[in-house]
Amino acid sequence: MNAFEVDERLGRDSELLTQIGLCELRLMKDARWPWLVLVPQRADACEIFDLTPLDQTMLTFEINLVADALKRATGATKINVGALGNIVRQLHVHVIARSEGDPNWPGPVWGFGAAETWADERKAIFTKTLLEHLNS
Amino acid sequence: MNAFEVDERLGRDSELLTQIGLCELRLMKDARWPWLVLVPQRADACEIFDLTPLDQTMLTFEINLVADALKRATGATKINVGALGNIVRQLHVHVIARSEGDPNWPGPVWGFGAAETWADERKAIFTKTLLEHLNS
């Protein structure tokens, strides 16, 4: 059995916010949307059904926890949840806050345009607010 | 409490294959990809976290069941799972079989080009194969 390590590209495109049970909670380096990624800390998982039933339940619990906190933290119109993995095969779940009129609304975020860098202060405020909502 | 009814647009864009526990399993009317949609039969659910914990667990179980069957039925490279809902707000989960070189690979299917009609025979074979894998 291999040890878990975050995929190189995923590691480059996102930064670690915290660990919650099964998953690393990471923030995408793209300020266009509040865009989180959950990465189950399991080596060699590509599809959700590669996880054990217990891990699947944990993942569901953590997706819901994060999605609910993200909605409350942002007041977004809709949370988008997706596990695609066509490029990065390591299992990871996107949780994105979408609002009417945001870039590519109502289309998906994946594959659209180029990432924009977070301003440090804005990122710090968003991260603090999110983590507060995760714990309440 | 309102009675569950499939959203009008979702009903127009997909057809019912079967019911499995919590969800209706529907086939999108777009032959470009083997593209399924799970619709939890619960009125007024928009976000996954609107469901009760038991329903969330059921939904996870059914997503995994369908994703695994779809992968075995198609031999696809990757299964894409997504709950977006930016256009149709009724909670629904896409489960799509993706293969290298398919339309818009490795980008997402949503919002890409125009739907193509299924040929009757091809659709019948796909549906039969999928349902067999769902039951095995």
PDB file of C-alpha atoms in Angstrom:
ATOM      1  CA  MET A   1       0.000   0.000   0.000  1.00  0.00           C
ATOM      2  CA  ASN A   2       1.338   3.408  -1.007  1.00  0.00           C
ATOM      3  CA  ALA A   3       1.322   6.389   1.332  1.00  0.00           C
ATOM      4  CA  PHE A   4      -1.072   9.228   0.545  1.00  0.00           C
ATOM      5  CA  GLU A   5       0.462  12.257  -1.063  1.00  0.00           C
ATOM      6  CA  VAL A   6      -1.373  15.073  -2.809  1.00  0.00           C
ATOM      7  CA  ASP A   7      -1.048  14.928  -6.594  1.00  0.00           C
ATOM      8  CA  GLU A   8       1.638  17.289  -7.864  1.00  0.00           C
ATOM      9  CA  ARG A   9      -0.625  19.374 -10.081  1.00  0.00           C
ATOM     10  CA  LEU A  10      -3.376  19.562  -7.483  1.00  0.00           C
ATOM     11  CA  GLY A  11      -0.769  20.643  -4.937  1.00  0.00           C
ATOM     12  CA  ARG A  12       0.448  23.370  -7.274  1.00  0.00           C
ATOM     13  CA  ASP A  13      -3.043  24.651  -8.153  1.00  0.00           C
ATOM     14  CA  SER A  14      -4.343  24.766  -4.575  1.00  0.00           C
ATOM     15  CA  GLU A  15      -3.198  25.363  -1.019  1.00  0.00           C
ATOM     16  CA  LEU A  16      -3.957  23.474   2.165  1.00  0.00           C
ATOM     17  CA  LEU A  17      -6.457  25.182   4.491  1.00  0.00           C
ATOM     18  CA  THR A  18      -7.007  22.427   7.057  1.00  0.00           C
ATOM     19  CA  GLN A  19      -7.555  18.718   7.487  1.00  0.00           C
ATOM     20  CA  ILE A  20     -11.004  17.431   8.396  1.00  0.00           C
ATOM     21  CA  GLY A  21     -11.256  13.734   9.230  1.00  0.00           C
ATOM     22  CA  LEU A  22     -10.821  11.947   5.912  1.00  0.00           C
ATOM     23  CA  CYS A  23      -9.955  14.881   3.671  1.00  0.00           C
ATOM     24  CA  GLU A  24      -7.546  17.673   3.138  1.00  0.00           C
ATOM     25  CA  LEU A  25      -9.527  20.873   2.587  1.00  0.00           C
ATOM     26  CA  ARG A  26      -7.735  22.993  -0.012  1.00  0.00           C
ATOM     27  CA  LEU A  27      -8.372  26.398  -1.627  1.00  0.00           C
ATOM     28  CA  MET A  28      -7.908  26.714  -5.383  1.00  0.00           C
ATOM     29  CA  LYS A  29      -5.485  29.432  -6.438  1.00  0.00           C
ATOM     30  CA  ASP A  30      -8.163  31.150  -8.509  1.00  0.00           C
ATOM     31  CA  ALA A  31      -9.873  34.190  -7.055  1.00  0.00           C
ATOM     32  CA  ARG A  32     -12.707  34.218  -9.613  1.00  0.00           C
ATOM     33  CA  TRP A  33     -14.826  31.967  -7.417  1.00  0.00           C
ATOM     34  CA  PRO A  34     -14.679  30.769  -3.799  1.00  0.00           C
ATOM     35  CA  TRP A  35     -13.472  27.330  -4.912  1.00  0.00           C
ATOM     36  CA  LEU A  36     -12.561  24.554  -2.492  1.00  0.00           C
ATOM     37  CA  VAL A  37     -11.284  21.047  -3.076  1.00  0.00           C
ATOM     38  CA  LEU A  38     -11.609  18.063  -0.766  1.00  0.00           C
ATOM     39  CA  VAL A  39      -8.931  15.402  -1.185  1.00  0.00           C
ATOM     40  CA  PRO A  40      -9.514  12.115   0.664  1.00  0.00           C
ATOM     41  CA  GLN A  41      -6.213  11.128   2.235  1.00  0.00           C
ATOM     42  CA  ARG A  42      -6.194   7.705   0.642  1.00  0.00           C
ATOM     43  CA  ALA A  43      -3.543   6.503  -1.783  1.00  0.00           C
ATOM     44  CA  ASP A  44      -4.623   5.144  -5.164  1.00  0.00           C
ATOM     45  CA  ALA A  45      -8.274   6.286  -5.046  1.00  0.00           C
ATOM     46  CA  CYS A  46      -9.501   7.578  -8.421  1.00  0.00           C
ATOM     47  CA  GLU A  47     -13.246   6.996  -8.383  1.00  0.00           C
ATOM     48  CA  ILE A  48     -15.582   7.548  -5.425  1.00  0.00           C
ATOM     49  CA  PHE A  49     -16.384   3.838  -5.536  1.00  0.00           C
ATOM     50  CA  ASP A  50     -12.700   3.018  -4.959  1.00  0.00           C
ATOM     51  CA  LEU A  51     -13.234   4.116  -1.345  1.00  0.00           C
ATOM     52  CA  THR A  52     -14.494   1.743   1.335  1.00  0.00           C
ATOM     53  CA  PRO A  53     -18.165   2.194   2.310  1.00  0.00           C
ATOM     54  CA  LEU A  54     -17.059   3.875   5.564  1.00  0.00           C
ATOM     55  CA  ASP A  55     -14.822   6.310   3.687  1.00  0.00           C
ATOM     56  CA  GLN A  56     -17.638   7.034   1.215  1.00  0.00           C
ATOM     57  CA  THR A  57     -19.894   7.968   4.122  1.00  0.00           C
ATOM     58  CA  MET A  58     -17.153  10.112   5.661  1.00  0.00           C
ATOM     59  CA  LEU A  59     -16.613  11.858   2.336  1.00  0.00           C
ATOM     60  CA  THR A  60     -20.328  12.581   1.993  1.00  0.00           C
ATOM     61  CA  PHE A  61     -20.388  13.975   5.520  1.00  0.00           C
ATOM     62  CA  GLU A  62     -17.387  16.213   4.816  1.00  0.00           C
ATOM     63  CA  ILE A  63     -18.741  17.408   1.436  1.00  0.00           C
ATOM     64  CA  ASN A  64     -21.957  18.438   3.158  1.00  0.00           C
ATOM     65  CA  LEU A  65     -20.140  20.105   6.039  1.00  0.00           C
ATOM     66  CA  VAL A  66     -17.978  22.139   3.660  1.00  0.00           C
ATOM     67  CA  ALA A  67     -20.776  22.921   1.181  1.00  0.00           C
ATOM     68  CA  ASP A  68     -23.056  24.181   3.936  1.00  0.00           C
ATOM     69  CA  ALA A  69     -20.288  26.295   5.528  1.00  0.00           C
ATOM     70  CA  LEU A  70     -19.305  27.696   2.124  1.00  0.00           C
ATOM     71  CA  LYS A  71     -22.887  28.698   1.375  1.00  0.00           C
ATOM     72  CA  ARG A  72     -23.276  30.416   4.734  1.00  0.00           C
ATOM     73  CA  ALA A  73     -19.852  32.086   4.465  1.00  0.00           C
ATOM     74  CA  THR A  74     -20.492  33.487   0.970  1.00  0.00           C
ATOM     75  CA  GLY A  75     -24.261  33.801   0.648  1.00  0.00           C
ATOM     76  CA  ALA A  76     -23.846  32.192  -2.786  1.00  0.00           C
ATOM     77  CA  THR A  77     -26.808  31.394  -5.031  1.00  0.00           C
ATOM     78  CA  LYS A  78     -25.793  27.762  -5.535  1.00  0.00           C
ATOM     79  CA  ILE A  79     -23.076  25.388  -4.451  1.00  0.00           C
ATOM     80  CA  ASN A  80     -21.560  23.294  -7.243  1.00  0.00           C
ATOM     81  CA  VAL A  81     -20.126  19.936  -6.242  1.00  0.00           C
ATOM     82  CA  GLY A  82     -18.160  17.862  -8.702  1.00  0.00           C
ATOM     83  CA  ALA A  83     -15.741  14.959  -8.913  1.00  0.00           C
ATOM     84  CA  LEU A  84     -14.382  14.934 -12.468  1.00  0.00           C
ATOM     85  CA  GLY A  85     -10.738  13.858 -12.476  1.00  0.00           C
ATOM     86  CA  ASN A  86     -10.269  13.827 -16.245  1.00  0.00           C
ATOM     87  CA  ILE A  87      -6.929  15.597 -15.831  1.00  0.00           C
ATOM     88  CA  VAL A  88      -5.830  14.890 -12.240  1.00  0.00           C
ATOM     89  CA  ARG A  89      -6.766  11.270 -11.557  1.00  0.00           C
ATOM     90  CA  GLN A  90      -6.328  11.361  -7.795  1.00  0.00           C
ATOM     91  CA  LEU A  91      -9.818  11.448  -6.274  1.00  0.00           C
ATOM     92  CA  HIS A  92     -10.768  14.995  -5.359  1.00  0.00           C
ATOM     93  CA  VAL A  93     -14.098  16.763  -4.974  1.00  0.00           C
ATOM     94  CA  HIS A  94     -14.670  20.375  -5.979  1.00  0.00           C
ATOM     95  CA  VAL A  95     -17.005  22.485  -3.849  1.00  0.00           C
ATOM     96  CA  ILE A  96     -17.588  25.880  -5.435  1.00  0.00           C
ATOM     97  CA  ALA A  97     -19.718  28.859  -4.443  1.00  0.00           C
ATOM     98  CA  ARG A  98     -21.549  30.187  -7.500  1.00  0.00           C
ATOM     99  CA  SER A  99     -23.510  33.397  -7.795  1.00  0.00           C
ATOM    100  CA  GLU A 100     -25.561  34.881 -10.609  1.00  0.00           C
ATOM    101  CA  GLY A 101     -23.316  36.846 -12.953  1.00  0.00           C
ATOM    102  CA  ASP A 102     -20.034  35.276 -11.819  1.00  0.00           C
ATOM    103  CA  PRO A 103     -17.530  34.224 -14.532  1.00  0.00           C
ATOM    104  CA  ASN A 104     -19.195  31.715 -16.914  1.00  0.00           C
ATOM    105  CA  TRP A 105     -22.460  31.633 -14.914  1.00  0.00           C
ATOM    106  CA  PRO A 106     -24.554  29.437 -15.235  1.00  0.00           C
ATOM    107  CA  GLY A 107     -21.953  27.237 -16.944  1.00  0.00           C
ATOM    108  CA  PRO A 108     -19.310  25.255 -15.073  1.00  0.00           C
ATOM    109  CA  VAL A 109     -16.022  26.658 -13.746  1.00  0.00           C
ATOM    110  CA  TRP A 110     -13.829  23.903 -15.128  1.00  0.00           C
ATOM    111  CA  GLY A 111     -11.872  24.709 -18.257  1.00  0.00           C
ATOM    112  CA  PHE A 112     -13.071  28.317 -18.377  1.00  0.00           C
ATOM    113  CA  GLY A 113     -10.536  31.101 -18.988  1.00  0.00           C
ATOM    114  CA  ALA A 114      -7.432  31.635 -16.881  1.00  0.00           C
ATOM    115  CA  ALA A 115      -7.001  31.623 -13.116  1.00  0.00           C
ATOM    116  CA  GLU A 116      -6.720  34.949 -11.302  1.00  0.00           C
ATOM    117  CA  THR A 117      -4.457  35.390  -8.307  1.00  0.00           C
ATOM    118  CA  TRP A 118      -6.066  35.971  -4.901  1.00  0.00           C
ATOM    119  CA  ALA A 119      -5.209  39.283  -3.244  1.00  0.00           C
ATOM    120  CA  ASP A 120      -3.607  38.375   0.090  1.00  0.00           C
ATOM    121  CA  GLU A 121      -5.994  40.346   2.261  1.00  0.00           C
ATOM    122  CA  ARG A 122      -9.117  39.104   0.478  1.00  0.00           C
ATOM    123  CA  LYS A 123      -7.892  35.532   0.729  1.00  0.00           C
ATOM    124  CA  ALA A 124      -7.159  35.897   4.444  1.00  0.00           C
ATOM    125  CA  ILE A 125     -10.644  37.265   5.124  1.00  0.00           C
ATOM    126  CA  PHE A 126     -12.353  34.569   3.051  1.00  0.00           C
ATOM    127  CA  THR A 127     -10.359  31.776   4.686  1.00  0.00           C
ATOM    128  CA  LYS A 128     -11.010  33.064   8.206  1.00  0.00           C
ATOM    129  CA  THR A 129     -14.746  33.428   7.524  1.00  0.00           C
ATOM    130  CA  LEU A 130     -14.965  29.963   5.990  1.00  0.00           C
ATOM    131  CA  LEU A 131     -13.155  28.250   8.847  1.00  0.00           C
ATOM    132  CA  GLU A 132     -15.366  30.038  11.384  1.00  0.00           C
ATOM    133  CA  HIS A 133     -18.471  28.732   9.583  1.00  0.00           C
ATOM    134  CA  LEU A 134     -16.959  25.242   9.421  1.00  0.00           C
ATOM    135  CA  ASN A 135     -16.765  25.260  13.195  1.00  0.00           C
ATOM    136  CA  SER A 136     -20.274  26.596  13.848  1.00  0.00           C
TER     137      SER A 136
ATOM    138  CA  MET B   1     -44.930  19.543   2.376  1.00  0.00           C
ATOM    139  CA  ASN B   2     -45.103  19.432  -1.412  1.00  0.00           C
ATOM    140  CA  ALA B   3     -45.195  16.202  -3.395  1.00  0.00           C
ATOM    141  CA  PHE B   4     -42.115  15.284  -5.418  1.00  0.00           C
ATOM    142  CA  GLU B   5     -42.342  15.940  -9.117  1.00  0.00           C
ATOM    143  CA  VAL B   6     -39.455  16.020 -11.597  1.00  0.00           C
ATOM    144  CA  ASP B   7     -38.581  19.546 -12.689  1.00  0.00           C
ATOM    145  CA  GLU B   8     -40.115  20.402 -16.055  1.00  0.00           C
ATOM    146  CA  ARG B   9     -36.847  21.086 -17.875  1.00  0.00           C
ATOM    147  CA  LEU B  10     -35.107  18.071 -16.368  1.00  0.00           C
ATOM    148  CA  GLY B  11     -38.089  15.954 -17.428  1.00  0.00           C
ATOM    149  CA  ARG B  12     -37.860  17.284 -20.966  1.00  0.00           C
ATOM    150  CA  ASP B  13     -34.090  16.800 -21.257  1.00  0.00           C
ATOM    151  CA  SER B  14     -33.996  13.259 -19.861  1.00  0.00           C
ATOM    152  CA  GLU B  15     -36.067  10.095 -19.717  1.00  0.00           C
ATOM    153  CA  LEU B  16     -36.802   7.775 -16.811  1.00  0.00           C
ATOM    154  CA  LEU B  17     -34.876   4.479 -16.835  1.00  0.00           C
ATOM    155  CA  THR B  18     -35.799   3.103 -13.427  1.00  0.00           C
ATOM    156  CA  GLN B  19     -36.261   4.005  -9.783  1.00  0.00           C
ATOM    157  CA  ILE B  20     -33.667   2.910  -7.241  1.00  0.00           C
ATOM    158  CA  GLY B  21     -34.517   3.518  -3.592  1.00  0.00           C
ATOM    159  CA  LEU B  22     -34.253   7.257  -3.121  1.00  0.00           C
ATOM    160  CA  CYS B  23     -33.676   8.357  -6.705  1.00  0.00           C
ATOM    161  CA  GLU B  24     -35.104   8.308 -10.150  1.00  0.00           C
ATOM    162  CA  LEU B  25     -32.391   7.150 -12.554  1.00  0.00           C
ATOM    163  CA  ARG B  26     -32.729   9.089 -15.805  1.00  0.00           C
ATOM    164  CA  LEU B  27     -30.881   9.098 -19.149  1.00  0.00           C
ATOM    165  CA  MET B  28     -30.026  12.456 -20.701  1.00  0.00           C
ATOM    166  CA  LYS B  29     -31.317  12.918 -24.247  1.00  0.00           C
ATOM    167  CA  ASP B  30     -27.808  13.523 -25.547  1.00  0.00           C
ATOM    168  CA  ALA B  31     -26.016  10.684 -27.302  1.00  0.00           C
ATOM    169  CA  ARG B  32     -22.589  12.343 -27.179  1.00  0.00           C
ATOM    170  CA  TRP B  33     -21.842  10.743 -23.809  1.00  0.00           C
ATOM    171  CA  PRO B  34     -23.397   7.995 -21.695  1.00  0.00           C
ATOM    172  CA  TRP B  35     -24.926  10.560 -19.332  1.00  0.00           C
ATOM    173  CA  LEU B  36     -27.148   9.640 -16.417  1.00  0.00           C
ATOM    174  CA  VAL B  37     -28.911  11.783 -13.850  1.00  0.00           C
ATOM    175  CA  LEU B  38     -30.021  10.761 -10.365  1.00  0.00           C
ATOM    176  CA  VAL B  39     -32.946  12.740  -8.961  1.00  0.00           C
ATOM    177  CA  PRO B  40     -33.723  12.218  -5.274  1.00  0.00           C
ATOM    178  CA  GLN B  41     -37.491  11.907  -4.972  1.00  0.00           C
ATOM    179  CA  ARG B  42     -37.752  14.636  -2.382  1.00  0.00           C
ATOM    180  CA  ALA B  43     -39.686  17.863  -2.886  1.00  0.00           C
ATOM    181  CA  ASP B  44     -37.903  21.169  -2.330  1.00  0.00           C
ATOM    182  CA  ALA B  45     -34.340  19.814  -2.139  1.00  0.00           C
ATOM    183  CA  CYS B  46     -31.834  22.090  -3.921  1.00  0.00           C
ATOM    184  CA  GLU B  47     -28.532  21.445  -2.183  1.00  0.00           C
ATOM    185  CA  ILE B  48     -27.206  18.064  -1.046  1.00  0.00           C
ATOM    186  CA  PHE B  49     -27.248  19.389   2.513  1.00  0.00           C
ATOM    187  CA  ASP B  50     -31.006  20.008   2.243  1.00  0.00           C
ATOM    188  CA  LEU B  51     -31.431  16.223   2.512  1.00  0.00           C
ATOM    189  CA  THR B  52     -31.666  14.437   5.858  1.00  0.00           C
ATOM    190  CA  PRO B  53     -28.498  12.571   6.922  1.00  0.00           C
ATOM    191  CA  LEU B  54     -30.171   9.258   6.035  1.00  0.00           C
ATOM    192  CA  ASP B  55     -31.105  10.515   2.565  1.00  0.00           C
ATOM    193  CA  GLN B  56     -27.557  11.825   2.081  1.00  0.00           C
ATOM    194  CA  THR B  57     -26.197   8.370   2.835  1.00  0.00           C
ATOM    195  CA  MET B  58     -28.746   6.778   0.491  1.00  0.00           C
ATOM    196  CA  LEU B  59     -27.788   9.228  -2.247  1.00  0.00           C
ATOM    197  CA  THR B  60     -24.089   8.425  -1.806  1.00  0.00           C
ATOM    198  CA  PHE B  61     -24.862   4.719  -1.978  1.00  0.00           C
ATOM    199  CA  GLU B  62     -26.908   5.165  -5.156  1.00  0.00           C
ATOM    200  CA  ILE B  63     -24.318   7.444  -6.820  1.00  0.00           C
ATOM    201  CA  ASN B  64     -21.671   4.802  -6.186  1.00  0.00           C
ATOM    202  CA  LEU B  65     -23.907   1.987  -7.403  1.00  0.00           C
ATOM    203  CA  VAL B  66     -24.676   3.823 -10.635  1.00  0.00           C
ATOM    204  CA  ALA B  67     -21.130   5.138 -11.188  1.00  0.00           C
ATOM    205  CA  ASP B  68     -19.640   1.673 -10.757  1.00  0.00           C
ATOM    206  CA  ALA B  69     -22.227   0.072 -13.064  1.00  0.00           C
ATOM    207  CA  LEU B  70     -21.726   2.801 -15.671  1.00  0.00           C
ATOM    208  CA  LYS B  71     -17.965   2.307 -15.632  1.00  0.00           C
ATOM    209  CA  ARG B  72     -18.298  -1.460 -16.048  1.00  0.00           C
ATOM    210  CA  ALA B  73     -20.995  -1.095 -18.734  1.00  0.00           C
ATOM    211  CA  THR B  74     -18.986   1.372 -20.835  1.00  0.00           C
ATOM    212  CA  GLY B  75     -15.318   0.715 -19.997  1.00  0.00           C
ATOM    213  CA  ALA B  76     -14.963   4.507 -19.715  1.00  0.00           C
ATOM    214  CA  THR B  77     -11.699   6.164 -18.719  1.00  0.00           C
ATOM    215  CA  LYS B  78     -13.286   8.223 -15.936  1.00  0.00           C
ATOM    216  CA  ILE B  79     -16.651   8.755 -14.354  1.00  0.00           C
ATOM    217  CA  ASN B  80     -17.620  12.386 -13.790  1.00  0.00           C
ATOM    218  CA  VAL B  81     -20.006  13.083 -10.943  1.00  0.00           C
ATOM    219  CA  GLY B  82     -21.492  16.518 -10.451  1.00  0.00           C
ATOM    220  CA  ALA B  83     -24.290  18.352  -8.686  1.00  0.00           C
ATOM    221  CA  LEU B  84     -24.416  21.855 -10.168  1.00  0.00           C
ATOM    222  CA  GLY B  85     -27.991  23.077 -10.367  1.00  0.00           C
ATOM    223  CA  ASN B  86     -27.222  26.570 -11.639  1.00  0.00           C
ATOM    224  CA  ILE B  87     -30.043  26.277 -14.187  1.00  0.00           C
ATOM    225  CA  VAL B  88     -32.353  23.560 -12.814  1.00  0.00           C
ATOM    226  CA  ARG B  89     -32.517  24.126  -9.059  1.00  0.00           C
ATOM    227  CA  GLN B  90     -34.117  20.790  -8.161  1.00  0.00           C
ATOM    228  CA  LEU B  91     -31.366  18.628  -6.649  1.00  0.00           C
ATOM    229  CA  HIS B  92     -29.998  16.246  -9.264  1.00  0.00           C
ATOM    230  CA  VAL B  93     -26.671  14.489  -9.656  1.00  0.00           C
ATOM    231  CA  HIS B  94     -25.014  13.901 -13.011  1.00  0.00           C
ATOM    232  CA  VAL B  95     -23.080  10.653 -13.520  1.00  0.00           C
ATOM    233  CA  ILE B  96     -21.291  10.667 -16.858  1.00  0.00           C
ATOM    234  CA  ALA B  97     -18.977   8.165 -18.558  1.00  0.00           C
ATOM    235  CA  ARG B  98     -16.014   9.997 -20.066  1.00  0.00           C
ATOM    236  CA  SER B  99     -13.393   8.620 -22.416  1.00  0.00           C
ATOM    237  CA  GLU B 100     -10.275  10.139 -23.912  1.00  0.00           C
ATOM    238  CA  GLY B 101     -11.148  11.992 -27.112  1.00  0.00           C
ATOM    239  CA  ASP B 102     -14.873  12.290 -26.427  1.00  0.00           C
ATOM    240  CA  PRO B 103     -16.558  15.685 -27.095  1.00  0.00           C
ATOM    241  CA  ASN B 104     -14.831  18.403 -25.017  1.00  0.00           C
ATOM    242  CA  TRP B 105     -12.480  15.898 -23.283  1.00  0.00           C
ATOM    243  CA  PRO B 106     -10.932  16.565 -20.746  1.00  0.00           C
ATOM    244  CA  GLY B 107     -13.260  19.519 -20.120  1.00  0.00           C
ATOM    245  CA  PRO B 108     -16.743  19.179 -18.640  1.00  0.00           C
ATOM    246  CA  VAL B 109     -19.887  18.181 -20.559  1.00  0.00           C
ATOM    247  CA  TRP B 110     -22.081  20.951 -19.194  1.00  0.00           C
ATOM    248  CA  GLY B 111     -22.692  23.895 -21.504  1.00  0.00           C
ATOM    249  CA  PHE B 112     -20.742  22.362 -24.377  1.00  0.00           C
ATOM    250  CA  GLY B 113     -22.268  22.442 -27.875  1.00  0.00           C
ATOM    251  CA  ALA B 114     -25.675  21.021 -28.727  1.00  0.00           C
ATOM    252  CA  ALA B 115     -27.284  17.738 -27.718  1.00  0.00           C
ATOM    253  CA  GLU B 116     -27.391  14.909 -30.249  1.00  0.00           C
ATOM    254  CA  THR B 117     -30.336  12.552 -30.486  1.00  0.00           C
ATOM    255  CA  TRP B 118     -29.819   8.915 -29.475  1.00  0.00           C
ATOM    256  CA  ALA B 119     -30.398   6.364 -32.221  1.00  0.00           C
ATOM    257  CA  ASP B 120     -33.152   4.061 -30.923  1.00  0.00           C
ATOM    258  CA  GLU B 121     -31.202   0.836 -31.267  1.00  0.00           C
ATOM    259  CA  ARG B 122     -28.032   2.228 -29.680  1.00  0.00           C
ATOM    260  CA  LYS B 123     -30.030   3.627 -26.800  1.00  0.00           C
ATOM    261  CA  ALA B 124     -31.831   0.319 -26.247  1.00  0.00           C
ATOM    262  CA  ILE B 125     -28.528  -1.596 -26.147  1.00  0.00           C
ATOM    263  CA  PHE B 126     -26.894   0.915 -23.807  1.00  0.00           C
ATOM    264  CA  THR B 127     -29.872   0.950 -21.444  1.00  0.00           C
ATOM    265  CA  LYS B 128     -30.112  -2.847 -21.355  1.00  0.00           C
ATOM    266  CA  THR B 129     -26.377  -3.209 -20.661  1.00  0.00           C
ATOM    267  CA  LEU B 130     -26.449  -0.557 -17.944  1.00  0.00           C
ATOM    268  CA  LEU B 131     -29.431  -2.084 -16.137  1.00  0.00           C
ATOM    269  CA  GLU B 132     -27.806  -5.522 -16.261  1.00  0.00           C
ATOM    270  CA  HIS B 133     -24.667  -4.099 -14.633  1.00  0.00           C
ATOM    271  CA  LEU B 134     -26.769  -2.292 -12.030  1.00  0.00           C
ATOM    272  CA  ASN B 135     -28.161  -5.643 -10.980  1.00  0.00           C
ATOM    273  CA  SER B 136     -24.856  -7.513 -10.843  1.00  0.00           C
TER     274      SER B 136
END
